Amino acid sequence: MALITDAWMPDGRKRPYRMCVRCVMDTTDPHISFDEAGVCSHCRNFETDFRPHWKPTLEGWAEFESKLAEIKAYGKGKEYDCIIGLSGGVDSSYLATKAVEWGLRPLVVHVDAGWNSELAVKNIEQIVTKLGLDLVTHVVDWEAMKELQLAFLRSDVANQDIPQDHAFFAALYNYAIKADIRYVINGTNFATESILPQGWGYDAMDARHIVAIHKQFGKKPLRNFPLISLFNYYFYFPKIRRMEIVSPLNFIPYSKQEAIYHLEKGYGWRYYGGKHYESRWTRFYQSYYLPQKFGYDKRKAHLASLIVTDQMTREEALAELEKPLVTDNELAEDKAFIAKKLGITEAELDEFIHRPPRHYKDYPTNERQLKWALRAYAVVSRAGRLIGIGKPR
Amino acid sequence: MKTRVITVLLLKEQGLVKTIRFKEPTYVGDPINTIRIFNEKEVDEIVLLDIGATPAGAEPNYRMIQDIAGEAFMPVGYGGGITSFEQAKRIFETGIEKVVLNAAMFDNQALIERLVGVYGAQAVVACLDIKKNLFGRYELFSHGGKRKRPVGLDDHLAALRQLNVGEVIVNSMDRDGTMSGYDLALLRHVTERIDAPVVACGGAATVDDFKQAVDVGASAVAAGSMFVFRGKHRAVLISYPERKTLTQLLP
């Protein structure tokens, strides 16, 4: 398997192939640009947008320690002081071990969207058992999940992970509000996931986009699917209910290799071989659907993220990209399983992959509303502070 | 290890559920993914019971059974809604190894005889749903615990001996989903009166419970909650004891 150099362009134009000289992002990203030296826009954005917020330093730690103190003070007299979403993957598993080390008392919440691999559930079992943490699971109604995933497949958009990702976050945040636990600690981190081209798939948090695609392509009403509205996500939860999402991995040195070593050695945890491959769906989607239908190889973004944070050399990343995305055996097994689980034939699944791609902008989104809302929100929050809503500075 | 450790999965419409004392079904997810995870955990056997079929007078959901049989590496027993030989035949044709019957053991003994005759005793399993009444007497139920049977336990066991069924699942309704241990007195009572292998079911929480069931004569142990729930919040998480732990403890 050689490097993928040809990708679908929404405007149909052809660009000569080019790869960044510093990372491995290339012209398969429709929006990439390069400076005179041949360094790409992702590398530049990392320096301007991410590095200033990424503080795996003493200064960052001091900042984070005051946050820890705040969380612990909030948790006085409560059974739990925060919630951690645990998928069984590297980031969230590592975070759970660190949270306990820091003296937090998290309630672990797992959202099961129906694609857990045995490795994922075993990892969750090991982590909660060895750390002595309590677990809650939100099992997404599979009939609803299936209905929405099929609607998305029929829509031919790039981000087929939207149903699953939205369910993860919506169920987690809705649960935090219901359980009245203010702090949600997540494993999001700049160290391993700062680069992800927006052109490779639309934002999973846009409920309007989801509902619109379901309305156009669904066959049954969408019941019991966890959704989070723009209003709740950007305003009601954070400002009125004062839910706060904290990403500690941005304040400590975080290396994926070390995290895996730490988890395997101390917790009987096992690695599953690729970013987000703890989900069977994601494995299929990233290793087959997306590269086949769109020419997008997400490994490039993951590897580029590791390069800009000095966890990997460009040569190592290029060697990694030469490896096949998936073996023929794995693919045959995945296809059979996924078709069966979605209640379609393998031929129908192939058909979804061979049909022409569509751009997410072909369907309704909240992009404009969101820009407007965030601007309006800046005004409101200034006014709000005068009447005591929102966070005191 | 000759003691089989069986996972009991309850099917309700399209999804799997787990009950407490035959009530309060909690949704635990999609059968196909769950079976797939149990495959990788190398469980000994699965018993799949459609708890909605008989009460609704519905046929078994053949398509679902076919999907599950095709997914499972281990032997699978299916129960729920089987009232005729043709239905059982269709179920065997999907690749299911055993049929599990409760109501038909009372209502249609000719069917049981025919099934044993055609498929062999090992393929025909009796399931007894048993509840203690106020006076501490064991009573038999069918139709998902909704229909009380006017037959005494000992008489029913005598009938099962006559029918030569291959296996008897002793399912304690009082212990179902409670994770408070098996009803050992009940298990002893049954194992003393029947030669067929007895499967303990209802109440398991730990591998210690398995051992206690084997000590009173059970040939196999079954659990539902123990393999799908974790911790005090009953969080859904599929698990299965390590083989090492089982072989150390069980014959």
XYZ file of C-alpha atoms in Angstrom:
644
model
C 0.000 0.000 0.000
C 1.493 3.296 -0.961
C 0.678 6.738 0.302
C -2.715 8.086 -0.775
C -2.073 11.162 -2.912
C -5.421 11.661 -4.540
C -8.506 12.862 -2.696
C -11.975 14.115 -3.473
C -12.168 17.904 -3.764
C -15.556 19.477 -3.056
C -15.059 22.000 -5.896
C -13.800 19.363 -8.311
C -10.463 21.057 -8.961
C -7.244 19.095 -9.257
C -4.154 20.204 -7.363
C -0.673 18.930 -8.001
C 0.315 16.650 -5.137
C 2.380 18.185 -2.386
C 3.333 17.240 1.157
C 4.452 19.522 3.961
C 8.210 19.463 4.522
C 7.815 19.458 8.297
C 4.834 17.181 8.976
C 3.035 14.672 6.727
C -0.116 16.635 5.919
C -0.632 17.031 2.191
C -2.938 18.171 -0.583
C -5.476 15.456 0.261
C -6.688 18.163 2.656
C -8.727 20.490 0.413
C -7.879 23.575 2.495
C -4.161 23.103 3.073
C -1.770 25.852 2.043
C 2.017 26.107 2.119
C 4.466 28.934 2.771
C 7.552 29.605 0.632
C 9.578 27.148 2.690
C 7.012 24.426 2.036
C 5.643 24.324 5.605
C 1.894 23.766 5.737
C -0.909 25.743 7.319
C -1.457 23.053 9.999
C 2.104 23.453 11.267
C 1.673 27.226 11.314
C -1.709 26.999 13.065
C -0.230 24.746 15.673
C 2.350 27.399 16.508
C -0.146 30.258 16.614
C -3.354 28.618 17.911
C -2.286 25.619 19.955
C 1.172 26.106 21.356
C 0.178 29.168 23.426
C -2.574 27.089 25.128
C -0.506 23.967 25.447
C 1.375 24.171 28.730
C 3.132 20.966 29.650
C 5.386 23.153 31.781
C 5.830 24.217 35.386
C 3.782 27.309 34.694
C 0.985 25.217 33.211
C 1.080 22.850 36.144
C 0.771 25.719 38.623
C -2.284 26.939 36.711
C -3.742 23.442 36.723
C -3.090 22.901 40.422
C -5.341 25.798 41.289
C -8.024 24.177 39.119
C -7.523 20.902 41.003
C -7.933 22.714 44.298
C -11.124 24.311 42.976
C -12.536 20.911 41.947
C -11.685 19.360 45.296
C -13.227 22.266 47.198
C -16.382 21.880 45.126
C -16.459 18.160 45.907
C -16.352 18.565 49.699
C -19.193 16.519 51.175
C -20.097 15.076 47.776
C -19.614 11.484 46.709
C -17.817 12.524 43.518
C -16.094 15.754 42.591
C -15.976 15.197 38.839
C -16.955 12.972 35.950
C -14.562 11.258 33.585
C -15.766 9.876 30.282
C -13.996 6.560 29.679
C -13.939 4.835 26.293
C -11.216 2.299 27.015
C -8.861 4.144 24.649
C -5.415 5.505 25.530
C -6.246 9.122 26.381
C -9.241 8.576 28.633
C -7.699 5.527 30.347
C -4.482 7.379 31.085
C -6.425 10.381 32.334
C -8.382 8.199 34.778
C -5.148 6.923 36.321
C -3.784 10.460 36.631
C -6.997 11.828 38.134
C -6.758 9.316 40.973
C -3.087 10.165 41.406
C -4.031 13.840 41.775
C -6.532 12.983 44.489
C -9.699 13.563 42.503
C -12.754 11.407 43.207
C -14.235 10.852 39.754
C -17.361 9.029 38.755
C -16.498 7.192 35.549
C -19.095 7.396 32.791
C -18.921 5.131 29.781
C -21.131 5.670 26.756
C -21.738 2.458 24.843
C -22.755 3.265 21.280
C -22.911 -0.385 20.288
C -19.440 -0.747 18.754
C -17.310 -1.635 21.745
C -14.583 -4.125 21.031
C -13.725 -6.732 23.640
C -10.463 -4.865 24.188
C -12.344 -1.686 25.031
C -14.625 -3.286 27.630
C -11.723 -5.240 29.133
C -9.681 -2.051 29.403
C -12.558 -0.265 31.116
C -12.956 -3.199 33.497
C -9.237 -3.177 34.360
C -9.081 0.574 34.870
C -12.138 0.911 37.134
C -11.250 -2.225 39.095
C -7.601 -1.370 39.675
C -8.410 2.245 40.546
C -11.432 1.326 42.660
C -13.678 3.752 40.789
C -17.454 3.646 40.361
C -18.793 3.274 36.850
C -22.001 4.307 35.146
C -22.821 3.254 31.588
C -25.182 4.952 29.197
C -26.140 2.346 26.618
C -27.342 4.110 23.493
C -30.447 2.458 22.068
C -28.995 0.437 19.217
C -32.122 0.753 17.070
C -31.768 4.555 17.176
C -28.027 4.406 16.589
C -28.504 2.120 13.596
C -31.263 4.315 12.166
C -29.026 7.384 12.346
C -25.917 5.662 11.010
C -27.831 4.410 7.985
C -29.201 7.905 7.368
C -25.643 9.244 7.451
C -24.415 6.548 5.065
C -27.189 7.503 2.643
C -26.160 11.167 2.885
C -22.629 10.359 1.557
C -20.898 12.915 3.801
C -17.329 12.410 4.959
C -17.844 12.396 8.711
C -19.587 9.087 9.315
C -18.417 9.194 12.912
C -20.874 11.977 13.743
C -23.635 9.713 15.124
C -21.232 7.919 17.440
C -19.244 10.990 18.503
C -22.331 13.066 19.123
C -23.838 10.288 21.211
C -20.642 10.065 23.268
C -20.592 13.744 24.160
C -24.319 14.361 24.387
C -24.903 11.378 26.672
C -21.926 12.332 28.831
C -22.881 15.988 29.242
C -26.573 15.249 29.693
C -25.628 12.778 32.391
C -23.359 15.288 34.147
C -26.215 17.795 34.255
C -28.680 15.181 35.485
C -26.291 13.901 38.163
C -25.450 17.510 39.030
C -21.692 17.054 38.887
C -20.143 20.264 37.646
C -16.720 19.221 36.381
C -16.292 16.993 33.382
C -12.710 15.932 32.891
C -11.783 14.773 29.432
C -8.760 13.327 27.684
C -8.720 15.847 24.842
C -5.140 16.880 24.283
C -3.045 18.987 21.947
C -0.117 16.600 22.335
C -1.638 13.894 20.145
C -4.615 15.456 18.386
C -3.944 19.083 17.568
C -4.047 18.584 13.803
C -7.296 17.597 12.156
C -8.335 19.200 8.876
C -11.840 20.627 9.006
C -12.165 19.681 5.367
C -12.116 15.991 6.313
C -15.394 16.053 8.119
C -17.863 18.336 9.792
C -18.228 19.033 13.500
C -20.037 16.236 15.365
C -21.612 18.581 17.903
C -24.089 20.180 15.506
C -27.474 18.694 16.412
C -29.187 20.617 13.627
C -27.053 18.894 11.003
C -27.861 15.506 12.529
C -31.584 16.098 12.690
C -31.607 17.448 9.119
C -29.746 14.458 7.697
C -32.029 12.110 9.569
C -35.093 13.942 8.331
C -33.931 13.634 4.735
C -32.609 10.065 4.808
C -34.126 8.361 7.853
C -36.932 5.841 7.655
C -38.235 5.854 11.212
C -38.611 8.526 13.878
C -35.396 8.988 15.848
C -36.275 7.894 19.377
C -33.979 7.736 22.403
C -30.974 9.173 20.642
C -28.897 11.445 22.886
C -28.724 14.913 21.330
C -27.327 18.142 22.673
C -28.698 21.374 21.277
C -26.574 24.367 20.357
C -28.260 26.305 23.141
C -27.515 23.701 25.797
C -23.996 23.073 24.598
C -22.874 26.673 24.316
C -25.076 28.429 26.792
C -27.358 26.602 29.214
C -24.944 23.900 30.376
C -21.807 26.015 30.731
C -23.333 29.327 31.775
C -26.472 28.562 33.724
C -25.622 25.113 35.096
C -21.939 26.073 35.172
C -20.736 22.798 33.802
C -17.034 23.018 33.156
C -15.009 20.851 30.827
C -11.422 20.447 31.935
C -8.652 18.947 29.779
C -5.771 18.191 32.146
C -3.591 16.485 29.540
C -2.830 19.923 28.103
C -1.128 20.920 31.333
C 1.198 17.970 31.748
C 3.810 16.470 29.461
C 1.816 13.849 27.589
C 3.369 11.251 25.361
C 1.259 8.547 23.787
C 4.055 5.948 23.947
C 4.653 6.591 27.624
C 0.941 6.519 28.350
C 0.588 3.120 26.675
C 3.590 1.805 28.579
C 2.216 3.118 31.888
C -1.210 1.547 31.243
C 0.096 -1.815 30.047
C 2.558 -2.152 32.867
C 0.409 -0.959 35.737
C -3.146 -1.814 34.761
C -3.212 -4.894 32.557
C -4.493 -2.570 29.858
C -4.034 -3.560 26.188
C -3.531 -1.431 23.084
C -5.892 -1.911 20.133
C -3.684 -0.696 17.303
C -4.883 2.692 16.026
C -6.354 6.020 17.073
C -9.933 5.368 18.229
C -9.834 1.732 17.094
C -11.402 0.803 20.433
C -14.608 1.203 18.411
C -15.192 -1.373 15.683
C -17.076 1.168 13.636
C -14.313 3.765 13.803
C -11.749 1.199 12.730
C -13.760 0.398 9.625
C -14.608 4.025 8.953
C -11.047 5.354 9.256
C -9.284 2.468 7.598
C -11.681 1.846 4.738
C -14.694 4.115 4.203
C -12.863 7.412 4.424
C -9.735 6.484 2.417
C -11.732 4.609 -0.240
C -14.531 7.077 -0.767
C -12.767 10.371 -0.079
C -9.036 9.648 -0.201
C -8.650 10.938 3.365
C -6.209 8.994 5.510
C -6.702 10.139 9.099
C -3.405 8.595 10.155
C -1.712 11.571 8.481
C -3.391 13.958 10.915
C -2.621 11.780 13.940
C 1.009 11.374 12.897
C 1.356 15.075 12.053
C 0.099 15.895 15.554
C 2.826 13.691 17.003
C 5.462 15.319 14.764
C 4.678 18.920 15.751
C 4.833 17.967 19.426
C 8.181 16.179 18.914
C 6.899 12.697 19.725
C 7.814 11.331 16.324
C 10.104 12.134 13.430
C 8.813 12.777 9.948
C 10.719 9.699 8.697
C 8.999 7.467 11.251
C 5.627 8.879 10.222
C 6.327 8.297 6.524
C 7.308 4.696 7.250
C 4.071 4.299 9.211
C 2.049 5.636 6.264
C 3.580 3.041 3.955
C 1.958 0.314 6.026
C -1.460 -0.860 4.867
C -4.405 0.792 6.602
C -6.009 -2.569 7.183
C -5.203 -6.171 6.234
C -7.464 -8.012 3.807
C -8.513 -10.401 6.552
C -9.417 -7.646 8.982
C -11.342 -5.846 6.288
C -13.336 -8.894 5.226
C -14.181 -9.580 8.858
C -15.072 -5.950 9.584
C -17.260 -5.617 6.510
C -19.219 -8.761 7.268
C -19.717 -7.698 10.867
C -20.667 -4.118 10.118
C -23.150 -5.040 7.400
C -24.772 -7.571 9.695
C -24.933 -5.171 12.609
C -26.489 -2.431 10.472
C -28.950 -4.938 9.013
C -27.772 -4.486 5.405
C -25.956 -6.739 2.945
C -22.252 -6.407 2.212
C -23.188 -5.376 -1.313
C -25.248 -2.498 0.094
C -22.344 -1.466 2.312
C -20.036 -1.449 -0.723
C -22.593 0.577 -2.624
C -22.405 3.307 0.060
C -18.660 3.436 -0.450
C -18.769 3.582 -4.248
C -21.380 6.308 -4.544
C -20.115 9.833 -5.205
C -19.196 11.820 -2.087
C -21.236 14.791 -0.920
C -20.141 17.850 1.005
C -21.618 18.530 4.429
C -22.651 21.996 3.259
C -25.181 20.255 1.003
C -27.186 19.779 4.200
C -28.370 22.225 6.849
C -25.887 23.120 9.584
C -25.662 25.524 12.473
C -22.413 27.052 11.283
C -23.868 30.502 10.687
C -26.051 30.485 13.770
C -23.055 29.444 15.819
C -20.880 32.326 14.598
C -23.713 34.731 15.282
C -24.476 33.169 18.651
C -20.883 33.322 19.807
C -20.693 37.004 18.857
C -23.982 37.730 20.579
C -22.852 35.662 23.480
C -19.786 37.841 24.016
C -22.155 40.777 24.422
C -24.560 38.856 26.646
C -21.860 37.519 28.919
C -20.559 41.039 29.483
C -24.083 42.089 30.366
C -24.581 38.842 32.292
C -21.670 39.542 34.570
C -23.363 42.745 35.621
C -26.388 40.755 36.804
C -24.360 37.923 38.200
C -24.863 35.157 35.619
C -21.986 33.025 34.519
C -18.548 32.694 35.953
C -17.135 35.382 38.172
C -13.724 36.436 37.001
C -12.744 -28.122 33.608
C -16.004 -29.975 33.091
C -18.241 -27.389 34.780
C -19.722 -25.161 32.105
C -20.065 -21.465 32.901
C -23.014 -20.195 30.902
C -24.021 -16.662 29.993
C -27.772 -16.096 30.013
C -28.945 -13.311 27.722
C -32.511 -12.059 27.685
C -33.944 -10.844 24.428
C -36.816 -8.385 24.404
C -37.916 -7.221 20.952
C -34.638 -6.244 19.216
C -32.466 -5.669 22.249
C -30.952 -7.428 25.208
C -32.255 -6.656 28.680
C -31.590 -7.793 32.212
C -34.367 -8.128 34.761
C -34.626 -8.152 38.547
C -36.998 -10.868 39.824
C -38.389 -11.072 36.264
C -39.335 -7.368 36.367
C -37.707 -3.976 35.658
C -35.907 -4.861 32.429
C -32.767 -2.743 31.943
C -31.575 -2.310 28.364
C -28.067 -3.674 27.979
C -27.535 -3.260 24.258
C -27.502 -4.935 20.904
C -27.282 -8.750 20.784
C -24.803 -8.964 17.907
C -22.104 -6.839 19.493
C -22.636 -8.449 22.873
C -22.270 -11.966 21.464
C -19.174 -10.861 19.597
C -17.587 -9.646 22.833
C -18.531 -12.888 24.601
C -16.931 -14.796 21.701
C -13.658 -13.055 22.284
C -13.964 -13.778 25.989
C -14.331 -17.456 25.057
C -17.399 -18.186 27.149
C -18.399 -21.851 27.424
C -21.964 -21.496 26.319
C -24.768 -18.995 25.783
C -28.425 -19.366 26.612
C -30.576 -16.846 24.817
C -34.101 -16.442 26.143
C -36.680 -14.308 24.387
C -38.684 -13.149 27.380
C -41.316 -11.395 25.302
C -42.259 -14.212 22.908
C -44.418 -16.605 24.962
C -46.292 -13.905 26.930
C -47.171 -12.207 23.630
C -48.010 -15.512 21.948
C -45.413 -14.628 19.301
C -43.182 -16.875 17.208
C -39.444 -16.842 17.780
C -37.619 -14.052 15.928
C -35.851 -16.313 13.417
C -33.857 -13.590 11.763
C -32.388 -12.450 15.061
C -31.698 -16.052 16.070
C -29.981 -16.686 12.735
C -27.797 -13.597 13.152
C -26.842 -14.600 16.666
C -26.198 -18.249 15.799
C -23.986 -17.119 12.920
C -22.021 -14.798 15.182
C -21.464 -17.171 18.107
C -18.461 -19.507 18.255
C -19.756 -21.330 21.311
C -22.824 -23.579 21.708
C -26.047 -21.580 21.972
C -29.348 -22.641 23.516
C -32.444 -20.725 22.515
C -35.711 -20.451 24.424
C -38.865 -18.401 24.061
C -42.069 -18.878 22.119
C -41.437 -22.445 20.902
C -44.792 -24.233 20.586
C -44.338 -26.565 17.631
C -41.900 -29.023 16.108
C -41.628 -26.903 12.940
C -40.540 -23.880 14.957
C -37.909 -25.911 16.779
C -36.743 -27.352 13.460
C -36.292 -23.854 12.018
C -34.297 -22.860 15.072
C -32.008 -25.892 14.783
C -31.535 -25.066 11.097
C -30.059 -21.663 11.987
C -27.249 -23.493 13.768
C -28.572 -23.331 17.342
C -27.463 -26.416 19.329
C -30.206 -26.615 21.948
C -33.787 -25.540 22.404
C -34.940 -24.418 25.835
C -38.571 -24.974 26.761
C -40.669 -24.106 29.772
C -44.396 -23.799 28.960
C -44.295 -26.690 26.478
C -42.974 -29.003 29.219
C -46.406 -28.643 30.834
C -48.642 -28.188 27.801
C -47.203 -30.264 25.008
C -45.311 -33.307 26.162
C -45.766 -34.980 22.782
C -43.667 -32.179 21.282
C -40.913 -32.795 23.843
C -40.917 -36.538 23.105
C -40.664 -35.875 19.398
C -37.844 -33.385 19.813
C -35.892 -35.780 22.030
C -36.573 -38.562 19.511
C -35.397 -36.569 16.491
C -32.624 -34.351 17.866
C -31.485 -36.325 20.907
C -31.883 -35.564 24.596
C -28.795 -33.326 24.673
C -30.577 -30.822 22.387
C -33.656 -30.440 24.580
C -33.423 -28.343 27.735
C -36.127 -27.793 30.332
C -36.211 -24.432 32.037
C -37.991 -24.191 35.391
C -38.970 -20.755 36.618
C -39.439 -21.242 40.350
C -40.719 -18.881 43.018
C -41.248 -19.453 46.723
C -44.728 -18.653 47.951
C -45.582 -17.058 51.306
C -45.437 -20.442 53.019
C -41.986 -21.204 51.626
C -43.260 -23.717 49.076
C -41.715 -23.774 45.616
C -44.130 -22.924 42.816
C -43.629 -23.224 39.087
C -44.289 -20.458 36.568
C -44.223 -19.980 32.814
C -44.919 -17.081 30.393
C -42.163 -14.901 31.810
C -43.308 -15.490 35.389
C -46.854 -14.384 34.627
C -48.592 -17.756 34.640
C -48.590 -19.910 37.762
C -48.622 -23.662 37.067
C -50.814 -25.932 39.183
C -48.147 -28.653 39.245
C -45.915 -29.358 42.236
C -42.155 -29.195 41.772
C -41.597 -32.868 42.554
C -44.357 -33.994 40.179
C -42.886 -31.842 37.441
C -39.418 -33.256 38.038
C -40.895 -36.768 37.767
C -42.455 -35.778 34.428
C -39.106 -34.433 33.199
C -37.437 -37.716 34.143
C -40.075 -39.490 32.052
C -39.513 -37.153 29.123
C -35.769 -37.767 29.298
C -34.748 -34.150 28.722
C -31.018 -33.558 28.367
C -30.662 -30.741 30.854
C -32.637 -28.795 33.444
C -32.137 -25.090 34.103
C -33.251 -24.273 37.641
C -34.085 -20.602 37.490
C -34.885 -18.965 40.819
C -37.257 -16.068 40.190
C -36.639 -14.737 43.687
C -32.911 -14.465 43.045
C -33.047 -13.315 39.403
C -30.947 -10.170 38.996
C -30.388 -9.761 42.731
C -26.777 -10.999 42.723
C -27.368 -12.404 46.214
C -26.173 -15.957 45.494
C -28.005 -19.021 44.174
C -30.880 -20.645 46.053
C -28.739 -23.585 47.163
C -31.529 -25.390 49.021
C -33.601 -25.383 45.844
C -30.655 -26.617 43.768
C -29.963 -29.429 46.208
C -33.642 -30.373 46.151
C -33.610 -30.680 42.369
C -30.230 -32.395 41.946
C -31.319 -35.075 44.443
C -34.375 -35.852 42.350
C -33.123 -35.792 38.791
C -30.250 -37.441 36.940
C -30.055 -35.005 34.049
C -27.408 -32.268 34.370
C -28.747 -29.320 36.377
C -27.851 -25.733 35.505
C -27.947 -23.269 38.403
C -29.475 -19.943 37.445
C -30.606 -16.803 39.280
C -28.555 -14.852 41.803
C -24.901 -15.415 40.861
C -22.558 -12.589 41.798
C -19.123 -14.174 42.181
C -17.199 -17.275 41.149
C -17.640 -18.415 44.768
C -21.353 -18.736 44.074
C -20.454 -21.046 41.164
C -18.448 -23.238 43.470
C -21.299 -23.479 45.989
C -23.731 -24.501 43.255
C -21.361 -27.220 42.052
C -20.969 -28.433 45.653
C -24.732 -29.081 45.885
C -24.707 -31.047 42.643
C -25.101 -28.557 39.783
C -23.308 -29.639 36.582
C -23.218 -26.149 35.117
C -23.643 -22.603 36.371
C -25.339 -19.713 34.626
C -25.336 -15.988 35.239
C -26.801 -12.866 33.674
C -26.219 -9.772 35.818
C -22.773 -10.907 36.886
C -21.566 -10.818 33.274
C -23.314 -7.644 32.146
C -23.251 -5.333 35.164
C -20.448 -3.833 37.147
C -20.404 -2.141 40.548
C -22.992 -0.449 42.686
C -24.497 1.606 39.871
C -25.100 -1.548 37.827
C -23.130 -0.093 34.945
C -23.464 -2.160 31.797
C -20.070 -3.698 31.025
C -19.603 -7.133 29.527
C -17.211 -9.294 31.498
C -16.390 -12.948 32.118
C -14.127 -14.475 34.757
C -10.564 -15.323 33.799
C -10.213 -18.959 32.749
C -7.481 -19.391 35.332
C -9.811 -18.386 38.159
C -12.477 -20.807 36.950
C -10.192 -23.813 36.536
C -8.701 -23.290 39.989
C -12.121 -23.250 41.609
C -14.353 -25.564 39.625
C -14.119 -29.251 38.758
